[in-house]
Structures are given as C-alpha cells and as structure tokens.
CSV table of C-alpha atoms and ligand atoms in Angstrom, one decimal:
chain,number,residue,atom,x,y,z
A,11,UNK,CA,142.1,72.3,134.2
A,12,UNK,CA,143.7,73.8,136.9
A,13,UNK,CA,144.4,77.7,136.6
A,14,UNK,CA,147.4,78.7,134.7
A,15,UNK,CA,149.8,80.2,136.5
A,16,UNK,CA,152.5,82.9,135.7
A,17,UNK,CA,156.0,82.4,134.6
A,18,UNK,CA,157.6,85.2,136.9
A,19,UNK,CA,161.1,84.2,137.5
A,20,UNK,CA,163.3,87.2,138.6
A,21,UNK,CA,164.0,90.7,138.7
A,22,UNK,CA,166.9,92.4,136.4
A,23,UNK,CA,167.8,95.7,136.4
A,24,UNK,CA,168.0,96.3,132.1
A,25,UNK,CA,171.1,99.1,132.6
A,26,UNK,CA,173.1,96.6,135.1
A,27,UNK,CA,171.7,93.1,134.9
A,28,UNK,CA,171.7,92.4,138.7
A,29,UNK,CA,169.2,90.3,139.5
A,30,UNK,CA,166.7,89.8,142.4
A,31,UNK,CA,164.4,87.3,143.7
A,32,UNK,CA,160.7,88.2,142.6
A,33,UNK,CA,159.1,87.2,145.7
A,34,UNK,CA,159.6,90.1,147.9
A,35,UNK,CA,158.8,93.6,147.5
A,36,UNK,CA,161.5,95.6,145.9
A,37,UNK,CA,161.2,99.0,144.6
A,38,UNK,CA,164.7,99.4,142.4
A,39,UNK,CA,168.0,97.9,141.6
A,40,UNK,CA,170.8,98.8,143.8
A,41,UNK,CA,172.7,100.9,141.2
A,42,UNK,CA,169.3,103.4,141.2
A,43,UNK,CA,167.8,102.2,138.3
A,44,UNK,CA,164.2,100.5,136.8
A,45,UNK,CA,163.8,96.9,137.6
A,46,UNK,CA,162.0,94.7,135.0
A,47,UNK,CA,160.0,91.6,135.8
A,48,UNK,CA,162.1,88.6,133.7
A,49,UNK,CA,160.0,85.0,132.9
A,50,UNK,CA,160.6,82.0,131.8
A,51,UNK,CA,159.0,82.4,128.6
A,52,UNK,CA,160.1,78.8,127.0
A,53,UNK,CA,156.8,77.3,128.1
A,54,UNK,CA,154.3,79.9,127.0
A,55,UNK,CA,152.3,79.1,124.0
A,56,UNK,CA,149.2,81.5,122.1
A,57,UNK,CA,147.2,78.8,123.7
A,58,UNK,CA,148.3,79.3,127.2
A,59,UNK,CA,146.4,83.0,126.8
A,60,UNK,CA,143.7,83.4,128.8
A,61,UNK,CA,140.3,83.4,126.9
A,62,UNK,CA,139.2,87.3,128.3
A,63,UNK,CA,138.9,90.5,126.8
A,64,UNK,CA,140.9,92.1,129.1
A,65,UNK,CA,144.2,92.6,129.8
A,66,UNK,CA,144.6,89.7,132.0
A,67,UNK,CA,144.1,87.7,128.8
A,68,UNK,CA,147.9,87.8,129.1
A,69,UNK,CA,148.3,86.4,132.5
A,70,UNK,CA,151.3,83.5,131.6
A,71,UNK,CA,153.8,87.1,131.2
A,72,UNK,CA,152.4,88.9,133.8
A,73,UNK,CA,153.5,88.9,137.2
A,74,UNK,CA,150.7,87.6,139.5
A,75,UNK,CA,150.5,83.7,140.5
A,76,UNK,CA,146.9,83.0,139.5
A,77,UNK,CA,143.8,84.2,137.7
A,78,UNK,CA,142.0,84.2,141.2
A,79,UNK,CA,144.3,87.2,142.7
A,80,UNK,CA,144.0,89.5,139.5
A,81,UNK,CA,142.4,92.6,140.3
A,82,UNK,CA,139.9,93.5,137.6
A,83,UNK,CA,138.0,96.4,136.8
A,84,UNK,CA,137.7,95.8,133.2
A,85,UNK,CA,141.0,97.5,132.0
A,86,UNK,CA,142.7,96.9,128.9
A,87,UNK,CA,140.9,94.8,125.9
A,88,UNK,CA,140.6,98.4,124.0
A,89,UNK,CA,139.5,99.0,120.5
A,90,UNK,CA,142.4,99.5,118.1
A,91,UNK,CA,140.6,102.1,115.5
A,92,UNK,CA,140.7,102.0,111.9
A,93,UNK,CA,141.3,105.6,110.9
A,94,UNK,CA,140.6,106.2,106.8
A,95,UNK,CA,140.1,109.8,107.1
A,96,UNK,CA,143.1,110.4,108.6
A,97,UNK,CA,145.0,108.6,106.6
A,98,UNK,CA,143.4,110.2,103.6
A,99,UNK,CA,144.4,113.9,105.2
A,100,UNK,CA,148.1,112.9,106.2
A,101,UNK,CA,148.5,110.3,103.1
A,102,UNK,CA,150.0,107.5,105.3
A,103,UNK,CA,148.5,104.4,103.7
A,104,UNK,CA,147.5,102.8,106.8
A,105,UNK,CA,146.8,104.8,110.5
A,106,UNK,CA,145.2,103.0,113.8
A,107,UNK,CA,144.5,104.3,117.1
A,108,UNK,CA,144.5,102.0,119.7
A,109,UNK,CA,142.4,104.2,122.3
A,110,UNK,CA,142.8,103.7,125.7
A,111,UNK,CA,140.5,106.4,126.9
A,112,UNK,CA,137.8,103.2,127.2
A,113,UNK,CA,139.8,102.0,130.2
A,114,UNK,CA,138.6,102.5,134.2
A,115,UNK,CA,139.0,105.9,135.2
A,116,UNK,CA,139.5,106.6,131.7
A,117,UNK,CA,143.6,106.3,130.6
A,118,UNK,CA,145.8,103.5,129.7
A,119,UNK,CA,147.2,104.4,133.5
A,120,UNK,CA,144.3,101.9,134.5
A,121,UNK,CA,147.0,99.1,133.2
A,122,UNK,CA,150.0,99.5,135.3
A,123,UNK,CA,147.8,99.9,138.8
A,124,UNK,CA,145.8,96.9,137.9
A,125,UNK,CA,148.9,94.9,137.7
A,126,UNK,CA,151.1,97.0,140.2
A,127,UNK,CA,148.6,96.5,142.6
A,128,UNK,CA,147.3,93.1,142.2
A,129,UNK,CA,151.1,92.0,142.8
A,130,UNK,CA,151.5,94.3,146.1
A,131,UNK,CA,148.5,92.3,147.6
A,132,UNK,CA,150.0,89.6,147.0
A,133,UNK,CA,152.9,90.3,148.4
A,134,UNK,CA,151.3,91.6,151.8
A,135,UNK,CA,151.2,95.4,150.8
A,136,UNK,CA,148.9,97.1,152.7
A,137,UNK,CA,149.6,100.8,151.9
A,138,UNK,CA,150.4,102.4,148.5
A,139,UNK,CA,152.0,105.9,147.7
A,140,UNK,CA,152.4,107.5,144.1
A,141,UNK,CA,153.2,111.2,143.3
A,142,UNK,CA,151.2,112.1,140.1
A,143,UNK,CA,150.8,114.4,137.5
A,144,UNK,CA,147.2,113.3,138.2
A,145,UNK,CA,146.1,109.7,136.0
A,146,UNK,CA,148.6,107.4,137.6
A,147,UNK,CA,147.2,108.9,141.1
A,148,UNK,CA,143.2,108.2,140.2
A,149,UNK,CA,144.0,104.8,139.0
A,150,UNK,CA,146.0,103.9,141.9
A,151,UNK,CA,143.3,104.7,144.1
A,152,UNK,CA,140.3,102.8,142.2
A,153,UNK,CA,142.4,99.5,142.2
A,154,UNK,CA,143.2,100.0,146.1
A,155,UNK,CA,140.0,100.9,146.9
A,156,UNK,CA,139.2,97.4,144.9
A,157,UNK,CA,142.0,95.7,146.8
A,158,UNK,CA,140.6,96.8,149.7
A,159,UNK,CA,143.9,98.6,150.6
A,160,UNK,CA,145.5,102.1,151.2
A,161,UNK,CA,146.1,104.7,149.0
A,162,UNK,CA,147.7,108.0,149.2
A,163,UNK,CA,148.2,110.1,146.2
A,164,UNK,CA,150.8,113.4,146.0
A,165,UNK,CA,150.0,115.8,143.0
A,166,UNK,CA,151.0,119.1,141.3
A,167,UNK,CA,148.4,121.8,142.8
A,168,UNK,CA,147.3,122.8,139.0
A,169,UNK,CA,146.4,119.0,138.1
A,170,UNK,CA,142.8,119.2,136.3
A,171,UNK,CA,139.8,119.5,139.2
A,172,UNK,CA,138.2,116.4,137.9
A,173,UNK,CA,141.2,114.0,138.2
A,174,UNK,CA,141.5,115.2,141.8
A,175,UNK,CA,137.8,114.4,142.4
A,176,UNK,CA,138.2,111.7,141.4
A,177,UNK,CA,140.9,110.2,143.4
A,178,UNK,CA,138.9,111.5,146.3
A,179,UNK,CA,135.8,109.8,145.2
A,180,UNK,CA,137.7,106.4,145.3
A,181,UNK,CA,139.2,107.2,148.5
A,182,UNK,CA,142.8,107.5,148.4
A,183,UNK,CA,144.5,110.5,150.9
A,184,UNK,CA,145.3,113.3,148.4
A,185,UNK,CA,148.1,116.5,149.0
A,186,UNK,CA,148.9,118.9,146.8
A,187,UNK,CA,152.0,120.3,145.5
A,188,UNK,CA,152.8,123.9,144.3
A,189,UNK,CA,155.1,122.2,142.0
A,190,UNK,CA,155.5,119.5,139.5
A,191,UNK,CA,155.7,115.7,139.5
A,192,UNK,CA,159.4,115.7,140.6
A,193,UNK,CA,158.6,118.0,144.0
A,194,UNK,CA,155.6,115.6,144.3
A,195,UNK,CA,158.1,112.5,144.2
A,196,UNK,CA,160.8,114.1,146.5
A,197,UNK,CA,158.0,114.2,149.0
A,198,UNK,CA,156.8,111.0,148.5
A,199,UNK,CA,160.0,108.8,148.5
A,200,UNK,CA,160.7,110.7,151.7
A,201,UNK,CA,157.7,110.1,153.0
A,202,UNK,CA,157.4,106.6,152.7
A,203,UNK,CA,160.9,105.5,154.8
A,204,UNK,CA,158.4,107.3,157.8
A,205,UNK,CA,154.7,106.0,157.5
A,206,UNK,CA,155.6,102.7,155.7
A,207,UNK,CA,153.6,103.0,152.5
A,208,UNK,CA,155.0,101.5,149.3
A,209,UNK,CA,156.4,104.1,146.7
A,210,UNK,CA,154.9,103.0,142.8
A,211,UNK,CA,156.2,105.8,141.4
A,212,UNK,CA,156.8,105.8,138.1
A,213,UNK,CA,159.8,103.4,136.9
A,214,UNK,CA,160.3,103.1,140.7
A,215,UNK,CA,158.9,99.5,140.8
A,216,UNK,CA,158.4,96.7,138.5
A,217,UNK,CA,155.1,96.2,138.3
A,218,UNK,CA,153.3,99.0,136.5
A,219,UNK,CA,155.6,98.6,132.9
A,220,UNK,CA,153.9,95.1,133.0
A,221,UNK,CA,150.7,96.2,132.8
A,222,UNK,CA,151.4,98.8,130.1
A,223,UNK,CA,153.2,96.1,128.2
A,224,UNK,CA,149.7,94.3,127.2
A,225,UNK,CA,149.3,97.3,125.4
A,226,UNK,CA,152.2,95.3,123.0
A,227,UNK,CA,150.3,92.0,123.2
A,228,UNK,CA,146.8,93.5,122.5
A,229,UNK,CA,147.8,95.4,119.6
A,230,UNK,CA,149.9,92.2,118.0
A,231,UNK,CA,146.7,90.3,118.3
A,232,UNK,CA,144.1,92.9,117.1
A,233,UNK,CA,146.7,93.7,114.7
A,234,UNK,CA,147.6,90.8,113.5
A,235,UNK,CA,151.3,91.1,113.3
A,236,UNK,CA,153.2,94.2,114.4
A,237,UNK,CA,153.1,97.7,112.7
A,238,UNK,CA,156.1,100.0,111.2
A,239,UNK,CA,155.8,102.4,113.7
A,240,UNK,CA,153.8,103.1,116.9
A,241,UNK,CA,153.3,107.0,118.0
A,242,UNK,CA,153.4,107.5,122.1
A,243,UNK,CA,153.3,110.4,124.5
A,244,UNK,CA,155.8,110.0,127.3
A,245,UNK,CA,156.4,112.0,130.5
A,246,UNK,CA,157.5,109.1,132.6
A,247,UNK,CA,158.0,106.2,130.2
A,248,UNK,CA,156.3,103.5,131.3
A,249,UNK,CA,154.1,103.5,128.0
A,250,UNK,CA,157.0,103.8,125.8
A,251,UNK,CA,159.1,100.9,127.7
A,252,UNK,CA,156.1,99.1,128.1
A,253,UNK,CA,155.6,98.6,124.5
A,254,UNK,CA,159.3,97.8,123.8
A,255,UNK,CA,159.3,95.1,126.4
A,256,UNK,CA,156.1,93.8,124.6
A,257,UNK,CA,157.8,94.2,121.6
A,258,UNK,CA,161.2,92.1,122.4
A,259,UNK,CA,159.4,89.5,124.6
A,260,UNK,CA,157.0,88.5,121.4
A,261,UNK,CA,160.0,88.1,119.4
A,262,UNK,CA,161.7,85.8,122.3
A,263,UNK,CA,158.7,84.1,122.3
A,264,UNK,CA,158.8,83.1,118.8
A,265,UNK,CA,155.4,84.5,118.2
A,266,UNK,CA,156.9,87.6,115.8
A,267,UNK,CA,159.8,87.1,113.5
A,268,UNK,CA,159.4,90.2,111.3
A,269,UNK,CA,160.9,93.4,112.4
A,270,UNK,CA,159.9,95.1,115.4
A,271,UNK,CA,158.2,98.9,115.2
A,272,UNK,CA,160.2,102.1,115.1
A,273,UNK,CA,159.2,104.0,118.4
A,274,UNK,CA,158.0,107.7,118.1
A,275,UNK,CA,158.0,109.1,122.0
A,276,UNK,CA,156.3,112.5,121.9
A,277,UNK,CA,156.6,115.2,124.4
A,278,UNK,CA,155.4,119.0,124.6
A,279,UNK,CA,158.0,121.4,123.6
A,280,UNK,CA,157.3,123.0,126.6
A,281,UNK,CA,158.9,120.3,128.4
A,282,UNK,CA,161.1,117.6,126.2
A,283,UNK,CA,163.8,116.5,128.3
A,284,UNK,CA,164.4,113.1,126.7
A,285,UNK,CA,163.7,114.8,123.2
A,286,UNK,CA,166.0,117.0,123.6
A,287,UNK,CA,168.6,114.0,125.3
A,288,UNK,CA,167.6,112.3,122.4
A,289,UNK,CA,168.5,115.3,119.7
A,290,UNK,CA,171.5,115.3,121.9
A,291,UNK,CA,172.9,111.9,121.5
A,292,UNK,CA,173.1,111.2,125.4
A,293,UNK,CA,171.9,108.1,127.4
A,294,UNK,CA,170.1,110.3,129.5
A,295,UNK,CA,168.5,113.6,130.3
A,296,UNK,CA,168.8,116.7,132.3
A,297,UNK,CA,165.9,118.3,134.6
A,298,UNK,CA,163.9,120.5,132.4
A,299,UNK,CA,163.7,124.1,133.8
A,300,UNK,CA,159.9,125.5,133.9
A,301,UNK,CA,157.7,122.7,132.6
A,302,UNK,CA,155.0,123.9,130.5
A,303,UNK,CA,152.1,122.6,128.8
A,304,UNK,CA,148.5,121.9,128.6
A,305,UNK,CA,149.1,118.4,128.5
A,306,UNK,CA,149.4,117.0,132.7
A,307,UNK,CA,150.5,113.9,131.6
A,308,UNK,CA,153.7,114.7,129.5
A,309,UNK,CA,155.1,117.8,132.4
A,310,UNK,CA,157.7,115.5,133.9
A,311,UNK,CA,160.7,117.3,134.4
A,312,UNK,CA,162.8,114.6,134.7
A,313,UNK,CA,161.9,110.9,134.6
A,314,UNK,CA,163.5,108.2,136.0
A,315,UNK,CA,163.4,105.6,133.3
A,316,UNK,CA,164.7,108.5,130.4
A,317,UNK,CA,167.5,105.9,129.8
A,318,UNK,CA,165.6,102.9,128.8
A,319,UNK,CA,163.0,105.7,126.6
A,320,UNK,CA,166.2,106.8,125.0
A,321,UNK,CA,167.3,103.1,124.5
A,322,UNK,CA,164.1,101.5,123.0
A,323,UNK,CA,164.0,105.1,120.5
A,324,UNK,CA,167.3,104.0,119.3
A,325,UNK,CA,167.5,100.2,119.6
A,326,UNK,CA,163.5,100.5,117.4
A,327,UNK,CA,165.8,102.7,114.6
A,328,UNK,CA,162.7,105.2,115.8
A,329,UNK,CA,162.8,109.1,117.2
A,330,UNK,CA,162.0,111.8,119.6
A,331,UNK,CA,159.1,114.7,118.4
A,332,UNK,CA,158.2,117.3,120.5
A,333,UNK,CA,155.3,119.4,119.9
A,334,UNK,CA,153.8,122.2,120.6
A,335,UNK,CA,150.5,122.8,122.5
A,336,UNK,CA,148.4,124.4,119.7
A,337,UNK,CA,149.5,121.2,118.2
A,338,UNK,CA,148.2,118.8,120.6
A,339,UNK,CA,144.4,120.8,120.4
A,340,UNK,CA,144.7,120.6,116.6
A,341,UNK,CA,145.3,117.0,116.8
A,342,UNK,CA,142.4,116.7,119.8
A,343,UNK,CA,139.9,118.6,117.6
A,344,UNK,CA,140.7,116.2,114.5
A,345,UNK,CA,140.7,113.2,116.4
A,346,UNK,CA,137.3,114.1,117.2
A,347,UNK,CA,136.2,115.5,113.9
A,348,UNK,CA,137.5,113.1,111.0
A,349,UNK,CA,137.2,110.0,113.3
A,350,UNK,CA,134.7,110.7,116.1
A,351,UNK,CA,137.5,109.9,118.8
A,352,UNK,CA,138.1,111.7,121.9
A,353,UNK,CA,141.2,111.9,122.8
A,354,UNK,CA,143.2,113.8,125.6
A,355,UNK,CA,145.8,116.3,124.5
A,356,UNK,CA,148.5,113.7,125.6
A,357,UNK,CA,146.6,111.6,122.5
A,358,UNK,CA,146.3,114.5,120.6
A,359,UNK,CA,150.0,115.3,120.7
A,360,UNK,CA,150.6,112.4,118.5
A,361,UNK,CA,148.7,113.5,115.8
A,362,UNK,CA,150.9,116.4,115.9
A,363,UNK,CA,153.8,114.4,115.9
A,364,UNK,CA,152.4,112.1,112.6
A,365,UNK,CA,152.3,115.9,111.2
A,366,UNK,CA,155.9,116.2,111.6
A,367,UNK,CA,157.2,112.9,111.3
A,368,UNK,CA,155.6,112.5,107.7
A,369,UNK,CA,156.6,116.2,106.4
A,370,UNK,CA,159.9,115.4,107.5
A,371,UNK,CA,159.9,112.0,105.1
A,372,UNK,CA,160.4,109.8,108.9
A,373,UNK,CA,157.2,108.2,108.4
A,374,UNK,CA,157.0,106.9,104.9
A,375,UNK,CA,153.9,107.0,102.7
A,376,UNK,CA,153.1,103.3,102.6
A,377,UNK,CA,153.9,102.2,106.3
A,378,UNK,CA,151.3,101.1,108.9
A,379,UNK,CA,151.2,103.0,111.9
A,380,UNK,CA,149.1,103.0,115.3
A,381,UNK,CA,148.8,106.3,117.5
A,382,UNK,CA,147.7,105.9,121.4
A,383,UNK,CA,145.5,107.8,122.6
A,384,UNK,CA,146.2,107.6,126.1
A,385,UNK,CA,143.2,109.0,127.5
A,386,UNK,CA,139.9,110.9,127.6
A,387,UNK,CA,139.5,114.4,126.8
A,388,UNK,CA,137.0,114.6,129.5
A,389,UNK,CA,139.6,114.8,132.6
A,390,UNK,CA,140.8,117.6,131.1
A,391,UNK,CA,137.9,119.9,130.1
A,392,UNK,CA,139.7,122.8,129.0
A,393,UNK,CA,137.9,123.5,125.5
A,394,UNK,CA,140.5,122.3,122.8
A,395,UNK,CA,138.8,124.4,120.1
A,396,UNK,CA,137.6,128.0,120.5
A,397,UNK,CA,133.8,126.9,121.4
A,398,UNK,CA,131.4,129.3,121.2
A,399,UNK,CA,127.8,127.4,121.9
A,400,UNK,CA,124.1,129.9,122.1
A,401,UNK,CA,121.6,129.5,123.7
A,402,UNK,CA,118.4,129.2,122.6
A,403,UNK,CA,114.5,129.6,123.5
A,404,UNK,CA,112.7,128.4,120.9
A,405,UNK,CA,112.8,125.5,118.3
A,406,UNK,CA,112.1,128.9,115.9
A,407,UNK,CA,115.4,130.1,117.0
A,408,UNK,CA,117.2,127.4,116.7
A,409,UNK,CA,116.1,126.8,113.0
A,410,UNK,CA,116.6,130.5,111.8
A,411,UNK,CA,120.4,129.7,113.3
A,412,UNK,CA,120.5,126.8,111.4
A,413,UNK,CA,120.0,128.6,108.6
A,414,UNK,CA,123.2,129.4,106.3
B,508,PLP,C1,146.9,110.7,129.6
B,508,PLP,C2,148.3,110.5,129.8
B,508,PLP,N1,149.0,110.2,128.6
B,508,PLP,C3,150.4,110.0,128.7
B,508,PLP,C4,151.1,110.1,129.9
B,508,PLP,C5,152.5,109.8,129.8
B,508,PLP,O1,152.8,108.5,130.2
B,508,PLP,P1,154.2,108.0,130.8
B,508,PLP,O2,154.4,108.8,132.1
B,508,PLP,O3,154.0,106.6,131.0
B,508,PLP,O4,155.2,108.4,129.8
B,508,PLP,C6,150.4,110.3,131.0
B,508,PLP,C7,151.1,110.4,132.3
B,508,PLP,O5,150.6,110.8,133.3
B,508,PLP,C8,149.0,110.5,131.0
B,508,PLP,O6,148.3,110.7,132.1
C-alpha cells in the first residue's frame, strides 16, 4: 500500500480569507495576519490515520507529503491523565490532564517545530530563525539539528539557564535580549530580510498551529469524544488556536457531531493582554506594559495571533482567566502532590484557573474537563514550594528526623 499522503490544499488567512498556494514558503497573509494550512478533508476517513503513537499518526491533516519526510523525535502521543484527587478537592466530576511535559525537549513546543520544520525541508529551507521566550527556541533547534539544517534562536536575557543550554547543546546560534519576546521578534524579523533565514515566529507561519492541533486529535481519541471544556496557558496562541482548529476540523470531518469544548486561555496577571482584550470586548489587544511573571512561557507582551485567541474564546461560548503567580506554584505543587505530575508553572497556572473558573459557577460541577500541562517543571527549577531539605550523616539521623 503505497504511503498515504497529505491532503494540503491552500493557505487562507482566517481574518481575510485570501488564499495562497501551499507549495511555496510564505510566512503571512498580505493584510499582516496568521495564515492557516486549509485540506481537502472530504477524503479522510478514521482509517486513513496512521497506525503510530505519535503525532504523525495524523499525517492525512497535516501538511507534509509523505510519511518518509516527517521529522520524528518521538513528539506527541502523550498520556491524557485521569485525575480523581483533584477532582475530589475541586468537586468537578470529571478532570484530565493531557501532559505534554513527556514530549522531546520536554513541552508541547516539540509539536509545532516537528511539523514547522519537517514542511521547511521540504520546501528547500535551509535556515530557521525564531525569537523565544525560551521552549519554542529549544525545540526549534533539536528538529533542525535532526533536519540537518540551521537554526538560530533570539531570547529574553532572563529565559531559565537550562532552556538556553539546551538550545546550545543541540546547536542552534543563540543571542540574547535584555527584553522580552516582542524586542526578540523585532530583531528577528529584521534580521532575516539580511542573512536569509526563515522567520517561524509564533503565528508568523503556518506550520507550527498544525502541529499543536494534534493536540485536538489525540485528545478526541484518548478521550473518546470531546470534553466540556479544555484549560490552556497562552502567551502566543498557537496552543489555544491549535486546539480550536482541531476542534472545528473534527466536526467538518464528520468524526464529532456533539458540541465542541468551551476554551479557557490562561495568562499571568502579570501580563494578560488578551484577558484583559477579552474582559474588554475587543477583537484584539494592546502591548502589555512591564511583563511580569514566573511563568517564561505566558510573558508575551503582545501576540500576533490575539485575534484568532479572542475568537475561538468567544466562538467556544468559553473565557479569559488570568492568574496570579502564587497561583501558578500552588497549582505546580498540587499537580505534583495529589496526582504525582510535574508540571511547569505555565501547567500549573491552569489549575489556578479551574480554581477560579469553578468558584465563579463557569465550570459546572458535573462537566468533563482536561487541563494541559504544557511542560516540565524541570526547565524551570526555581523551587515552586518553600523547600527546605537537611542534610544528613547518618542513617541514625535520618530516623530520629523521621520521627514525629
Ligand atoms: C511551557 C509553555 N507553556 C505555554 C506556553 C504558551 O504557549 P503559546 O505561546 O502557544 O500560547 C509556552 C510558550 O512559550 C510555553 O513554553
């Protein structure tokens, strides 16, 4: 049987609806905006699924021709996790994370760059830019370094040590920033119309939602349906837009018929621009002055894609939470403690965010609802609880501190 092969038809700008032809690479619409990758999804059956474990399982929606160019490092294919004592502490009848801290270089960032750069090898690509508030940088540099191709990575000077070692280890060309994402991007996007790398910033090409999409498709299948609502933290977006494309494409495809999930996107309330856009009633948001948080992930000033957050919120009947970062360790720390999961505080933030959402009477008693944790807790190793660990000489010692 020969390999199947994707069913990539176009580009279409979601905000304008121009189209382009897929077989070039383009990084946005001419109007500024997010492209999305549109298929011709009439032929795909449950059967046409690859039978893999990882995310390329889902190779008849995602962009790139055929099995044999599909980068792999074993992302995706993570557990969704059944979570009784924290639905027993919050009284929600039925709570699931679906932890992405078991993907390469440890977030669900693995996703997009498998996909993102799979499809810019095989369109010729030969060198790869990203400004990052760290994850998106470290993943783009393992899959070029398995691609065999260029990476150079721009980042805030303040992103955790061991995401920067990493993107070193794996070889991409690292600068720092004394800024945030957005001073990283300026420099990048500038940068690029002189050396010739590609730019796959955030929302800034079509490739990377796709890979975050099979998030959606994974969690239908684990799931077995779709739940109420699904809890996400979102600096950029590509999570949050990821799933909603998921969402509407498995309805289109005639594989759900029920009604889709309500979207929760959580930021830090140290920096909640589309939050507060949301609060707001706009279509999109305003640069957040003075990013703060402990969470690297969610301080993104202003993203790019806060339009099509803001429309998959509202067009899911879901909301905005922001939290605060004594939240987002609380929620770390009982991740870990009633469920034995590590999460990052990006994760972490969304157990703050259940916290909220089921005080205020959002998120009813009896609904089903999945939380991602986006990441390990180990690229971040600032202690999420007050830790204080002894030391000891003897096994004497250690028993008499046993003792009550
Ligand atoms: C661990 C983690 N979680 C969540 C996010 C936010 O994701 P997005 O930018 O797709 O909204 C990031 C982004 O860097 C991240 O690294």
């Amino acid at each position: 049987m020969p390999p199947p092969l994707s069913n990539l038809a176009r580009l279409e700008c979601p905000t304008c609806h121009k189209t382009y032809e897929a077989s070039a690479p383009r990084n946005v619409c001419d109007c500024g905006r997010p492209l999305f990758a549109r298929y011709d999804l009439g032929g795909v059956t449950r059967e046409s699924l690859l039978p893999r474990r990882d995310l390329w399982r889902y190779l008849p929606v995602l962009p790139i021709s055929s099995e044999d160019h599909a980068l792999t490092l074993g992302e995706g294919g993570t557990p969704l996790l059944h979570c009784p004592a924290i639905e027993k502490t919050y009284g929600v009848s039925r709570v699931f994370v679906k932890d992405e801290a078991a993907n390469p270089t440890g977030t669900f960032k693995a996703r997009g760059m498998a996909v993102a750069v799979s499809r810019a090898k095989e369109l010729g690509l030969t060198r790869l830019a990203v400004p990052s508030a760290g994850n998106a940088g470290s993943a783009l540099a393992a899959y070029a370094a398995k691609a065999g191709i260029e990476s150079l990575v721009v980042a805030p000077k303040d992103t955790p040590l061991s995401i920067l070692q990493e993107t070193v280890l794996f070889g991409a060309r690292l600068f720092l920033v004394d800024g945030t994402i957005t001073q990283a991007g300026d420099i990048v996007k500038a940068a690029c119309k002189e050396t010739g790398h590609f730019n796959v910033a955030t929302m800034y090409e079509p490739y990377r939602v796709e890979g975050k999409k099979t998030m959606g498709y994974e969690l239908f299948e684990q799931l077995g349906g779709l739940p109420d609502w699904v809890v996400f933290p979102t600096g950029g977006g590509t999570g949050v837009v990821g799933l909603w494309k998921a969402f509407q494409e498995l309805k289109e495809l005639g594989w759900h018929d029920g009604p889709l999930p309500k979207i929760a996107f959580v930021q830090a309330k140290g920096c909640a621009p589309i939050v507060k856009a949301f609060k707001d009633g706009k279509e999109g948001s305003e640069l957040w002055k003075n990013p703060v948080t402990i969470a690297p992930g969610l301080r993104v000033p202003k993203a790019l894609g806060d339009t099509l957050v803001l429309k998959a919120a509202r067009e899911s009947r879901g909301t905005g939470v922001a939290v605060e970062d004594e939240a987002m360790r609380a929620g770390v720390s009982e991740f870990a403690r009633l469920e034995g999961i590590g999460a990052c505080y990006e994760g972490g933030a969304t157990l703050g965010a259940l916290r909220q959402l089921v005080e205020g009477g959002t998120v009813k008693r009896d609904d089903t609802v999945v939380l991602f944790n986006t990441g390990t807790p180990l690229k971040n190793p600032r202690a999420p609880v007050g830790m204080k660990v002894a030391t000891v000489e003897s096994s004497k010692e250690l028993v008499g501190r046993l003792e009550p």
